[in-house]
Coordinates of C-alpha atoms in Angstrom, one line a residue:
M1 CA 196.0 56.4 98.7
F2 CA 196.6 52.6 98.8
V3 CA 193.2 52.0 97.3
L4 CA 193.9 54.4 94.5
L5 CA 197.2 52.7 93.6
S6 CA 195.6 49.3 93.7
F7 CA 192.8 50.4 91.4
Y8 CA 195.3 51.9 88.9
G9 CA 197.4 48.7 89.1
S10 CA 194.4 46.6 88.1
R11 CA 193.7 48.8 85.0
M12 CA 197.3 49.5 83.7
T13 CA 196.1 48.9 80.2
Y14 CA 194.4 52.3 80.3
A15 CA 197.6 54.2 80.8
N16 CA 198.6 54.3 77.2
S17 CA 195.2 55.1 75.7
G18 CA 193.6 57.7 78.0
L19 CA 193.4 59.3 81.4
Y20 CA 191.1 58.6 84.3
W21 CA 189.2 61.5 85.7
E22 CA 191.4 61.8 88.8
Q23 CA 194.5 61.9 86.5
A24 CA 192.9 64.5 84.2
K25 CA 192.0 66.6 87.2
R26 CA 195.6 66.7 88.4
A27 CA 196.9 67.3 84.8
K28 CA 194.2 70.0 84.3
T29 CA 193.6 68.8 80.8
A30 CA 192.1 65.7 79.0
Q31 CA 190.5 64.5 75.8
L32 CA 187.2 62.7 75.8
D33 CA 186.5 60.2 73.0
L34 CA 182.8 60.3 72.1
Y35 CA 181.4 57.4 70.0
W36 CA 178.2 58.3 68.2
Y37 CA 175.8 57.5 65.4
I38 CA 173.2 59.8 64.0
S39 CA 170.0 60.0 66.1
K40 CA 168.1 63.2 65.6
P41 CA 167.5 65.4 67.6
F42 CA 170.0 63.9 70.0
V43 CA 173.2 63.9 67.9
Y44 CA 173.9 64.5 64.2
K45 CA 175.8 66.7 61.8
D46 CA 174.4 69.7 60.0
D47 CA 174.8 70.6 56.3
R48 CA 178.2 72.1 57.0
G49 CA 179.5 69.0 58.9
Q50 CA 179.2 70.6 62.3
M51 CA 178.1 68.4 65.3
K52 CA 174.6 69.3 66.4
G53 CA 172.0 67.9 68.8
L54 CA 170.9 68.2 72.4
E55 CA 173.5 65.6 73.6
V56 CA 176.2 67.5 71.8
E57 CA 175.3 70.8 73.5
M58 CA 175.0 69.0 76.9
M59 CA 178.6 67.6 76.5
E60 CA 179.8 71.1 75.7
A61 CA 178.1 72.4 78.8
F62 CA 179.8 69.6 80.7
C63 CA 183.2 70.8 79.5
D64 CA 182.3 74.3 80.8
Y65 CA 181.2 72.9 84.1
L66 CA 184.6 71.1 84.5
K67 CA 186.5 74.2 83.6
Q68 CA 184.6 76.4 86.1
K69 CA 184.6 73.8 89.0
Y70 CA 188.0 72.1 88.6
D71 CA 189.9 74.4 86.2
T72 CA 190.3 71.5 83.8
D73 CA 190.3 71.9 80.0
I74 CA 188.5 69.2 78.1
Q75 CA 188.7 68.5 74.4
L76 CA 185.9 66.6 72.7
N77 CA 186.8 64.1 70.0
W78 CA 183.7 62.9 68.1
I79 CA 184.1 59.5 66.6
E80 CA 181.3 58.3 64.2
T81 CA 180.6 54.5 64.4
P82 CA 179.3 52.3 61.5
S83 CA 175.9 51.7 63.2
F84 CA 173.9 52.4 66.3
S85 CA 174.1 48.9 67.6
S86 CA 177.9 48.9 67.6
I87 CA 178.4 51.8 69.9
H88 CA 177.8 50.1 73.3
Q89 CA 179.9 47.1 72.2
T90 CA 182.7 49.4 71.1
V91 CA 182.6 51.3 74.4
A92 CA 182.4 48.1 76.5
N93 CA 185.5 46.6 74.7
L94 CA 187.7 49.6 74.7
D95 CA 190.5 49.9 77.3
K96 CA 190.0 53.7 77.4
P97 CA 188.5 55.2 80.5
N98 CA 188.1 58.6 78.8
T99 CA 185.3 57.2 76.6
F100 CA 181.6 57.9 76.3
G101 CA 178.8 56.5 74.1
V102 CA 176.5 59.3 72.9
S103 CA 173.4 58.4 70.9
A104 CA 170.2 58.6 73.1
F105 CA 170.8 55.3 75.0
S106 CA 167.8 53.9 76.9
I107 CA 168.9 52.4 80.2
T108 CA 168.3 48.6 80.2
E109 CA 169.4 45.8 82.4
E110 CA 171.0 44.0 79.5
R111 CA 173.2 46.9 78.7
K112 CA 174.1 47.5 82.3
E113 CA 176.0 44.2 82.2
I114 CA 178.7 45.5 79.9
V115 CA 178.7 49.3 80.3
T116 CA 178.1 51.9 83.0
F117 CA 175.2 54.4 82.6
S118 CA 175.2 58.0 83.8
D119 CA 172.2 59.3 85.6
P120 CA 169.3 59.9 83.2
Y121 CA 168.9 63.3 81.7
L122 CA 165.5 62.9 80.1
S123 CA 162.5 60.7 80.7
D124 CA 162.1 57.7 78.4
V125 CA 158.6 56.9 77.2
A126 CA 157.9 54.9 74.0
V127 CA 154.6 54.7 72.1
L128 CA 153.3 52.4 69.4
V129 CA 152.2 54.3 66.3
S130 CA 150.8 53.1 62.9
S131 CA 150.1 54.6 59.5
K132 CA 147.3 57.1 58.8
G133 CA 143.9 55.5 58.7
T134 CA 144.9 52.5 60.8
P135 CA 142.0 51.7 63.2
I136 CA 142.6 52.0 66.9
V137 CA 142.4 48.6 68.5
R138 CA 141.2 47.8 72.1
T139 CA 140.9 44.0 72.4
L140 CA 143.4 41.1 71.9
D141 CA 141.4 39.9 68.9
E142 CA 141.5 43.3 67.3
I143 CA 145.2 43.5 68.0
N144 CA 145.8 40.1 66.3
K145 CA 143.8 41.0 63.3
L146 CA 145.4 44.4 62.8
M147 CA 149.0 43.3 63.3
S148 CA 148.7 40.4 60.9
K149 CA 148.0 43.0 58.2
L150 CA 150.8 45.5 59.2
T151 CA 154.6 45.6 58.8
A152 CA 156.8 46.7 61.6
V153 CA 159.6 49.3 61.0
T154 CA 162.5 49.6 63.4
I155 CA 166.3 50.0 63.8
R156 CA 168.6 47.2 64.7
G157 CA 170.2 47.1 68.1
T158 CA 167.7 49.6 69.6
T159 CA 165.1 49.3 72.4
Y160 CA 162.5 49.8 69.7
E161 CA 163.5 46.4 68.2
K162 CA 163.4 44.8 71.6
F163 CA 159.9 46.2 72.3
L164 CA 158.7 44.7 69.0
E165 CA 160.2 41.3 69.9
D166 CA 158.6 41.4 73.3
L167 CA 155.2 42.4 71.7
K168 CA 155.4 39.5 69.3
E169 CA 156.3 37.0 72.0
Q170 CA 153.9 38.2 74.7
L171 CA 150.8 38.4 72.5
N172 CA 151.9 35.6 70.1
L173 CA 151.6 37.9 67.1
K174 CA 152.7 37.4 63.6
F175 CA 154.0 40.3 61.6
E176 CA 156.8 41.2 59.2
T177 CA 159.7 43.5 60.2
I178 CA 161.8 45.8 58.0
Y179 CA 164.9 47.5 59.3
I180 CA 166.1 51.0 58.4
N181 CA 169.4 52.9 59.2
S182 CA 169.4 55.0 62.4
D183 CA 170.0 58.1 60.3
K184 CA 166.4 57.7 59.1
N185 CA 163.4 58.5 61.2
I186 CA 161.0 55.6 61.9
L187 CA 158.0 58.0 62.0
D188 CA 158.9 59.3 58.5
E189 CA 158.8 55.7 57.2
I190 CA 155.4 55.1 58.9
V191 CA 153.9 58.4 57.7
N192 CA 155.1 57.9 54.1
G193 CA 154.4 54.2 53.9
N194 CA 151.3 52.1 53.9
N195 CA 150.2 49.8 56.7
Y196 CA 153.4 50.3 58.8
F197 CA 153.8 50.5 62.5
G198 CA 156.6 50.7 65.1
F199 CA 157.7 52.0 68.5
I200 CA 159.1 55.6 68.8
D201 CA 160.0 58.0 71.5
L202 CA 157.1 60.0 72.9
P203 CA 158.8 63.5 72.4
I204 CA 159.5 62.7 68.7
Y205 CA 155.9 61.5 68.2
L206 CA 154.5 64.7 69.8
M207 CA 156.8 66.9 67.7
M208 CA 155.5 65.3 64.5
I209 CA 151.8 65.6 65.3
K210 CA 152.4 69.2 66.4
D211 CA 153.9 69.8 62.9
G212 CA 150.7 68.4 61.4
R213 CA 151.8 64.9 60.5
E214 CA 149.0 62.4 60.5
L215 CA 149.5 59.2 62.5
T216 CA 147.5 56.8 64.6
R217 CA 148.8 56.0 68.1
Q218 CA 147.8 52.6 69.6
N219 CA 146.9 53.0 73.2
F220 CA 147.5 49.4 74.3
F221 CA 151.3 49.8 74.4
T222 CA 152.8 52.8 76.1
L223 CA 156.2 51.8 77.7
R224 CA 158.1 53.6 80.4
G225 CA 161.9 53.2 80.4
D226 CA 164.5 54.2 83.0
G227 CA 165.5 57.3 81.0
Y228 CA 168.1 58.4 78.4
A229 CA 171.7 58.5 79.5
Y230 CA 175.4 58.4 78.4
I231 CA 177.4 55.2 78.6
S232 CA 181.0 54.6 79.6
P233 CA 183.3 51.6 80.1
Q234 CA 182.9 49.7 83.3
G235 CA 185.5 50.9 85.8
S236 CA 185.9 54.3 84.3
D237 CA 185.6 57.1 86.9
W238 CA 184.6 59.7 84.3
I239 CA 181.0 58.9 85.2
I240 CA 181.4 60.6 88.6
P241 CA 181.9 64.2 87.3
L242 CA 179.3 63.6 84.6
N243 CA 176.7 62.6 87.3
Q244 CA 177.8 65.6 89.4
F245 CA 177.1 67.8 86.4
L246 CA 173.7 66.2 85.7
E247 CA 172.6 66.7 89.3
D248 CA 174.0 70.3 89.8
P249 CA 171.0 72.7 90.1
E250 CA 172.5 75.3 87.7
S251 CA 173.4 72.6 85.2
K252 CA 169.8 71.2 85.4
V253 CA 168.5 74.6 84.3
K254 CA 171.0 74.6 81.4
I255 CA 170.0 71.0 80.4
A256 CA 166.3 71.9 80.5
N257 CA 167.0 74.9 78.2
I258 CA 169.0 72.8 75.8
I259 CA 166.4 70.0 75.6
S260 CA 163.6 72.6 75.2
K261 CA 165.5 74.1 72.3
Y262 CA 165.2 70.8 70.3
I263 CA 161.7 69.5 71.4
S264 CA 160.1 72.8 72.5
P265 CA 159.6 73.9 76.2
E266 CA 156.0 72.9 76.2
L267 CA 156.7 69.2 75.2
Y268 CA 159.7 69.0 77.5
M269 CA 157.6 70.1 80.5
F270 CA 154.8 67.7 79.6
I271 CA 157.1 64.7 79.3
E272 CA 158.9 65.4 82.6
S273 CA 155.7 66.2 84.5
T274 CA 153.8 63.0 83.4
Y275 CA 156.6 60.5 83.4
G276 CA 155.6 59.0 86.8
D277 CA 151.9 59.5 86.3
D278 CA 149.8 56.4 86.8
N279 CA 147.4 57.6 84.1
L280 CA 150.1 58.1 81.5
G281 CA 147.8 56.9 78.7
T282 CA 145.1 59.4 79.6
S283 CA 147.7 62.2 79.9
I284 CA 149.0 61.5 76.4
L285 CA 145.5 61.4 75.1
T286 CA 144.7 64.8 76.7
K287 CA 147.9 66.3 75.2
E288 CA 147.1 65.0 71.8
K289 CA 143.7 66.6 72.0
E290 CA 145.3 69.9 73.2
I291 CA 147.7 69.8 70.2
Q292 CA 144.8 69.2 67.9
M293 CA 142.9 72.1 69.4
E294 CA 145.9 74.4 69.1
Q295 CA 146.3 73.4 65.4
I296 CA 142.6 74.2 64.8
A297 CA 143.0 77.5 66.6
N298 CA 146.0 78.3 64.4
A299 CA 144.2 77.4 61.3
E300 CA 141.2 79.6 62.3
N301 CA 143.6 82.5 62.9
Q302 CA 145.2 81.9 59.6
L303 CA 141.8 81.8 58.0
A304 CA 140.9 85.1 59.7
K305 CA 144.1 86.7 58.4
E306 CA 143.4 85.4 54.9
K307 CA 139.9 86.8 55.1
F308 CA 141.3 90.2 56.2
Y309 CA 143.8 90.2 53.3
R310 CA 141.1 89.2 50.9
R311 CA 139.0 92.1 52.0
L312 CA 142.0 94.3 51.8
L313 CA 142.7 93.0 48.4
I314 CA 139.2 93.6 47.3
F315 CA 139.5 97.2 48.6
L316 CA 142.7 97.6 46.8
I317 CA 141.1 96.2 43.7
I318 CA 138.3 98.8 44.0
V319 CA 140.9 101.6 44.5
V320 CA 142.9 100.3 41.6
S321 CA 139.8 100.0 39.5
V322 CA 138.8 103.6 40.3
S323 CA 142.4 104.7 39.5
A324 CA 142.3 102.6 36.3
I325 CA 139.0 104.3 35.3
S326 CA 140.6 107.7 35.9
I327 CA 143.6 106.6 33.8
F328 CA 141.3 105.3 31.2
V329 CA 139.5 108.6 31.1
L330 CA 142.8 110.5 31.0
L331 CA 144.9 108.3 28.8
F332 CA 142.3 106.1 27.0
N333 CA 144.5 103.1 27.7
T334 CA 141.7 100.6 28.0
R335 CA 143.7 97.5 27.0
K336 CA 146.2 97.9 29.9
I337 CA 143.5 98.4 32.5
V338 CA 141.6 95.3 31.4
K339 CA 144.8 93.2 31.6
K340 CA 145.6 94.4 35.1
L341 CA 142.1 93.7 36.4
S342 CA 142.2 90.2 34.9
T343 CA 145.4 89.4 36.7
Q344 CA 143.9 90.6 40.0
K345 CA 140.8 88.4 39.4
K346 CA 143.1 85.4 39.1
Q347 CA 144.7 86.2 42.4
I348 CA 141.3 86.4 44.1
T349 CA 140.5 83.0 42.6
L350 CA 143.7 81.5 44.0
Q351 CA 142.9 83.0 47.5
E352 CA 139.4 81.4 47.4
E353 CA 140.9 78.0 46.5
S354 CA 143.3 78.4 49.5
I355 CA 140.4 79.2 51.8
R356 CA 138.5 76.1 50.6
N357 CA 141.5 73.9 51.2
K358 CA 141.8 75.3 54.8
N359 CA 138.1 74.6 55.4
E360 CA 138.7 70.9 54.3
Q361 CA 141.6 70.7 56.7
L362 CA 139.4 72.0 59.6
I363 CA 136.8 69.4 58.8
N364 CA 139.5 66.7 59.0
R365 CA 140.7 68.1 62.3
N366 CA 137.2 68.0 63.7
V367 CA 136.9 64.3 62.7
Q368 CA 140.1 63.6 64.6
L369 CA 138.8 65.4 67.7
T370 CA 135.6 63.4 67.5
T371 CA 137.7 60.2 67.6
L372 CA 139.7 61.5 70.6
N373 CA 136.4 62.3 72.4
E374 CA 135.2 58.7 71.8
E375 CA 138.3 57.4 73.3
K376 CA 137.7 59.6 76.4
N377 CA 134.2 58.2 76.7
N378 CA 135.6 54.7 76.5
L379 CA 137.9 55.6 79.5
V380 CA 134.8 56.7 81.5
K381 CA 133.1 53.4 80.7
I382 CA 136.1 51.4 81.8
L383 CA 136.1 53.4 85.0
A384 CA 132.4 52.6 85.6
H385 CA 133.1 48.9 84.9
D386 CA 136.0 48.8 87.3
L387 CA 133.9 50.4 90.1
R388 CA 132.0 47.1 90.4
T389 CA 134.8 45.2 92.1
P390 CA 135.3 47.5 95.1
I391 CA 131.5 47.8 95.5
N392 CA 131.3 44.0 95.6
H393 CA 134.1 44.0 98.2
I394 CA 132.1 46.5 100.3
T395 CA 129.0 44.3 100.1
G396 CA 131.0 41.2 101.0
L397 CA 132.5 42.9 104.0
I398 CA 129.2 44.1 105.2
N399 CA 127.8 40.5 105.0
V400 CA 130.7 39.2 107.0
L401 CA 130.1 42.0 109.6
Q402 CA 126.4 41.2 109.9
I403 CA 127.1 37.5 110.4
S404 CA 130.0 37.8 112.8
A405 CA 128.7 40.8 114.8
A406 CA 125.3 39.6 116.1
N407 CA 125.6 41.7 119.2
L408 CA 125.7 45.0 117.3
A409 CA 123.4 47.7 118.6
E410 CA 120.3 48.3 116.7
G411 CA 121.6 51.6 115.4
D412 CA 124.8 50.0 114.1
K413 CA 122.8 47.2 112.5
K414 CA 120.7 49.8 110.7
I415 CA 123.8 51.6 109.5
T416 CA 125.4 48.4 108.1
S417 CA 122.1 47.5 106.4
Q418 CA 121.9 51.0 104.8
I419 CA 125.5 50.7 103.6
K420 CA 124.7 47.3 102.1
D421 CA 121.6 48.6 100.4
S422 CA 123.4 51.6 99.0
A423 CA 126.2 49.5 97.6
S424 CA 123.7 47.1 96.1
R425 CA 121.8 49.9 94.4
L426 CA 125.0 51.5 93.0
N427 CA 126.1 48.1 91.7
Q428 CA 122.8 47.6 90.0
M429 CA 122.9 51.0 88.4
I430 CA 126.4 50.6 87.0
H431 CA 125.5 47.1 85.8
K432 CA 122.5 48.3 83.8
I433 CA 124.4 51.3 82.4
L434 CA 127.2 49.1 81.1
D435 CA 124.8 46.5 79.8
F436 CA 122.8 49.0 77.9
D437 CA 125.9 50.7 76.5
A438 CA 127.1 47.4 75.1
L439 CA 123.7 46.8 73.6
E440 CA 123.4 50.3 72.1
G441 CA 126.9 49.8 70.5
N442 CA 125.9 46.5 68.9
R443 CA 128.8 44.8 70.6
M444 CA 126.7 41.8 72.0
F445 CA 125.9 38.7 70.0
A446 CA 123.9 35.6 70.9
N447 CA 125.8 32.5 71.7
T448 CA 123.4 29.6 71.0
E449 CA 123.6 26.5 73.3
K450 CA 121.3 23.8 74.7
I451 CA 119.4 25.0 77.8
D452 CA 117.4 23.0 80.4
I453 CA 114.5 25.4 81.0
N454 CA 113.2 23.7 84.1
Q455 CA 116.6 23.9 85.8
L456 CA 117.1 27.5 84.8
M457 CA 113.7 28.6 86.2
E458 CA 114.2 26.7 89.5
L459 CA 117.5 28.4 89.9
L460 CA 116.0 31.9 89.3
V461 CA 113.3 31.2 91.9
E462 CA 115.9 30.2 94.4
N463 CA 118.0 33.3 93.7
F464 CA 115.0 35.7 94.2
K465 CA 113.6 34.0 97.3
P466 CA 115.5 36.3 99.8
S467 CA 114.3 39.6 98.2
A468 CA 110.8 38.2 97.9
Q469 CA 110.7 37.1 101.5
E470 CA 111.7 40.5 102.6
K471 CA 108.5 41.8 101.2
E472 CA 106.5 38.7 102.2
I473 CA 105.9 38.0 98.5
D474 CA 105.0 34.4 97.4
L475 CA 107.0 33.2 94.4
Q476 CA 105.1 30.5 92.4
L477 CA 106.5 28.5 89.5
K478 CA 104.4 26.4 87.1
I479 CA 106.0 24.2 84.5
E480 CA 103.9 21.4 83.1
A481 CA 106.6 19.5 81.2
S482 CA 110.3 19.3 80.5
Y483 CA 111.4 21.7 77.8
G484 CA 114.6 22.0 75.8
L485 CA 115.7 25.3 74.2
K486 CA 118.6 26.3 72.0
T487 CA 119.4 30.0 72.8
D488 CA 121.9 32.2 74.7
Y489 CA 121.9 31.2 78.3
L490 CA 123.2 34.5 79.6
F491 CA 120.7 36.6 77.6
L492 CA 117.7 34.5 78.7
T493 CA 118.9 34.6 82.3
Q494 CA 119.1 38.5 82.1
I495 CA 115.7 38.7 80.5
M496 CA 114.0 36.6 83.3
E497 CA 116.0 38.3 86.1
N498 CA 114.8 41.8 84.9
L499 CA 111.2 40.7 84.7
I500 CA 111.2 38.9 88.0
S501 CA 113.1 41.7 89.7
N502 CA 110.6 44.3 88.4
A503 CA 107.6 42.1 89.5
I504 CA 109.0 42.0 93.1
K505 CA 110.0 45.6 93.1
F506 CA 106.6 46.9 92.1
S507 CA 104.5 44.5 94.2
E508 CA 103.0 45.2 97.6
K509 CA 103.8 43.1 100.7
G510 CA 101.7 40.0 101.1
T511 CA 101.1 39.6 97.3
K512 CA 102.3 36.9 95.0
V513 CA 104.4 36.7 91.7
E514 CA 103.5 33.8 89.4
M515 CA 105.9 32.4 86.8
E516 CA 104.9 29.9 84.1
V517 CA 106.5 28.2 81.2
L518 CA 104.3 26.6 78.5
S519 CA 104.5 25.4 75.0
K520 CA 102.4 26.9 72.1
N521 CA 102.9 25.7 68.5
D522 CA 106.7 26.0 67.9
N523 CA 107.3 28.5 70.7
I524 CA 108.2 28.4 74.4
I525 CA 106.4 31.1 76.2
F526 CA 107.6 32.5 79.6
T527 CA 105.1 34.6 81.7
V528 CA 105.7 36.6 84.8
K529 CA 102.6 37.9 86.5
D530 CA 102.4 40.2 89.5
Q531 CA 99.7 41.9 91.5
G532 CA 101.2 45.3 91.3
P533 CA 99.8 48.7 90.3
G534 CA 99.5 47.8 86.6
F535 CA 100.1 50.0 83.6
T536 CA 98.2 53.0 82.1
E537 CA 97.8 53.0 78.3
Q538 CA 100.5 55.6 78.1
D539 CA 102.8 53.5 80.2
K540 CA 102.3 50.5 78.0
K541 CA 103.4 52.5 74.9
L542 CA 106.6 53.6 76.7
A543 CA 107.4 50.4 78.7
F544 CA 110.2 49.1 76.5
T545 CA 111.8 52.6 75.8
K546 CA 115.2 53.4 77.4
Y547 CA 115.4 55.8 80.3
Q548 CA 111.6 55.9 80.8
K549 CA 110.4 56.0 84.4
L550 CA 106.7 55.2 84.4
S551 CA 103.9 56.3 86.6
A552 CA 104.2 53.2 88.9
K553 CA 106.9 53.5 91.7
P554 CA 108.7 50.7 93.5
T555 CA 106.9 49.8 96.7
N556 CA 109.9 49.7 99.1
G557 CA 112.1 52.6 97.8
E558 CA 114.1 50.4 95.4
P559 CA 116.2 52.2 92.8
S560 CA 115.2 52.3 89.1
T561 CA 117.3 53.5 86.2
G562 CA 114.6 53.2 83.5
L563 CA 116.7 50.7 81.6
G564 CA 115.5 47.3 82.7
L565 CA 112.6 46.7 80.2
S566 CA 114.6 48.4 77.4
I567 CA 117.4 45.8 78.0
V568 CA 114.8 43.0 78.0
K569 CA 113.5 44.2 74.6
K570 CA 117.1 44.4 73.2
Y571 CA 118.0 40.9 74.5
V572 CA 114.7 39.3 73.2
N573 CA 115.4 40.9 69.8
L574 CA 118.9 39.4 69.8
L575 CA 117.3 36.0 70.5
G576 CA 114.8 36.4 67.6
G577 CA 111.8 36.4 70.0
E578 CA 109.0 38.6 71.0
V579 CA 108.1 40.4 74.3
W580 CA 104.9 42.1 75.3
V581 CA 102.8 43.1 78.3
E582 CA 99.2 42.8 79.2
S583 CA 98.0 45.0 82.1
E584 CA 95.1 47.0 83.5
L585 CA 95.6 49.8 86.0
K586 CA 95.5 48.6 89.6
K587 CA 95.0 45.0 88.5
G588 CA 98.6 43.9 88.0
S589 CA 100.7 43.1 84.9
T590 CA 101.7 40.0 82.9
F591 CA 104.8 40.0 80.8
Y592 CA 105.2 37.5 78.0
V593 CA 108.4 36.3 76.3
S594 CA 108.1 34.0 73.3
L595 CA 111.1 32.1 71.9
L596 CA 111.3 29.4 69.2
K597 CA 111.7 26.0 70.8
I598 CA 113.5 22.8 69.8
K599 CA 111.0 20.7 67.7
N600 CA 111.9 17.2 68.9
E601 CA 114.1 15.2 71.2
A602 CA 116.4 14.1 68.3
E603 CA 117.3 17.8 67.6
L604 CA 117.9 18.3 71.3
A605 CA 120.3 15.3 71.4
S606 CA 122.1 16.4 68.3
S607 CA 122.7 19.9 69.6

């Protein structure tokens, strides 16, 4: 009792302007002042001036809860504010404990400093969307280029505005921002405008695309908040019964029904079930595709209905025509019959035009689904790319184990060796798949720089010595002079690594692999010669084609994806050179790579 009196003494200014919850509970009656600004579908007025929205119905359910549990009558006093941004400042500065802010407030640390939040009643996820036709960006360069051409749309004082400011600061972006009143919908502005973008709540975005509105969602910014909640002045104890209401099992069912009424049960269940999902972006992408498929199915059903009615109409036309002929025979009223048939023909023409329009809409939906499928494939590629890091960790740990555990039993050594070989093969396969995908997509470009050929070839020999020694293969390098070359260092390294690796892979134990660099006219020619099984005439035609596994097999069970030589061909083409093979069956093979060299030392120095 002493604590209660002390608390009241510290907040005596509230006594003349409103009741605390404990006072209201004893008095069995109270009035709650609710400060709001329009935010559909959370709180707004309908055409008749009646308060509507999911937060309005939740407050009414809260009053019912207090009546049933505490026999306390609550009157709601709705007070509209001049703007959204003024609500939490108004609530924070009022000396009235019986006050709430109602307008879909996102919980933020900044706001917690001046007001008290209730428990969240709905998950808070924001997505970045842009106007129809805006390309989907994936890299920082693409983001910078796109944003410099777009204009942001937002509402002052909202988390949407804060997200845009963070985006601009974190990525050092430059874009213009326009502000709209909160009684307007950001998505409506983006849909109806040109080259606009902005943040918006996930449920509102999903509702709009479900209604057939055309937007582009940018995957690189999907933000989770702490949820939507009501706000009250700091020190007010009204937040206690409100949180009890929000956590009550029966109330939760009512709240779910209220929210589902405004955003549909399907979208409500999706948002609540995926809120804590680590793969939120993938889940949203899947939901978008599901909505698109549903729209296509609905369009097909509508088309089927229209076809049925068209056939029915044709049947009716036939019946009417027969009747008209009968009337014509009976009444000789030819003019009326012709006029009636003409009208019906126009109706059929209108139906055909409607069907054509529906077909065009279906085509557009299929294009959208194709885009979504490409995004799904990109996610698979990202997953394959990210697998390389744990595989490298496995290889590194096995190396440490082999070095530090020299006393392992022979069986254990064999197992560790097999693990290492398996990881290495898997890493090579992923590496080749990713490289070839990048080449096929024309996303790789040559970066010309000065290269010391002698140093590069000596490094390659050193790198391949361990694998050659395992098969007792003698690696020989012959370079008669020092050569300079302006080309892409990475591409040239990949070309030679693939050729040397293949030479070792397809050579028997005790043989040799010879590498030579020589100058001919204006070209530097690299050769890799092995004593392997050689190529048939058919193999030579298919050698540089992707996914071709030729008749020759690796001599020690090494893996082969059928991509190595096709990658070599792609890289050589990018460098503006030529590659070919000379071989006879059972007499080995020699691969040649010809690249344009630097003509003189002055050009080498200037480069």
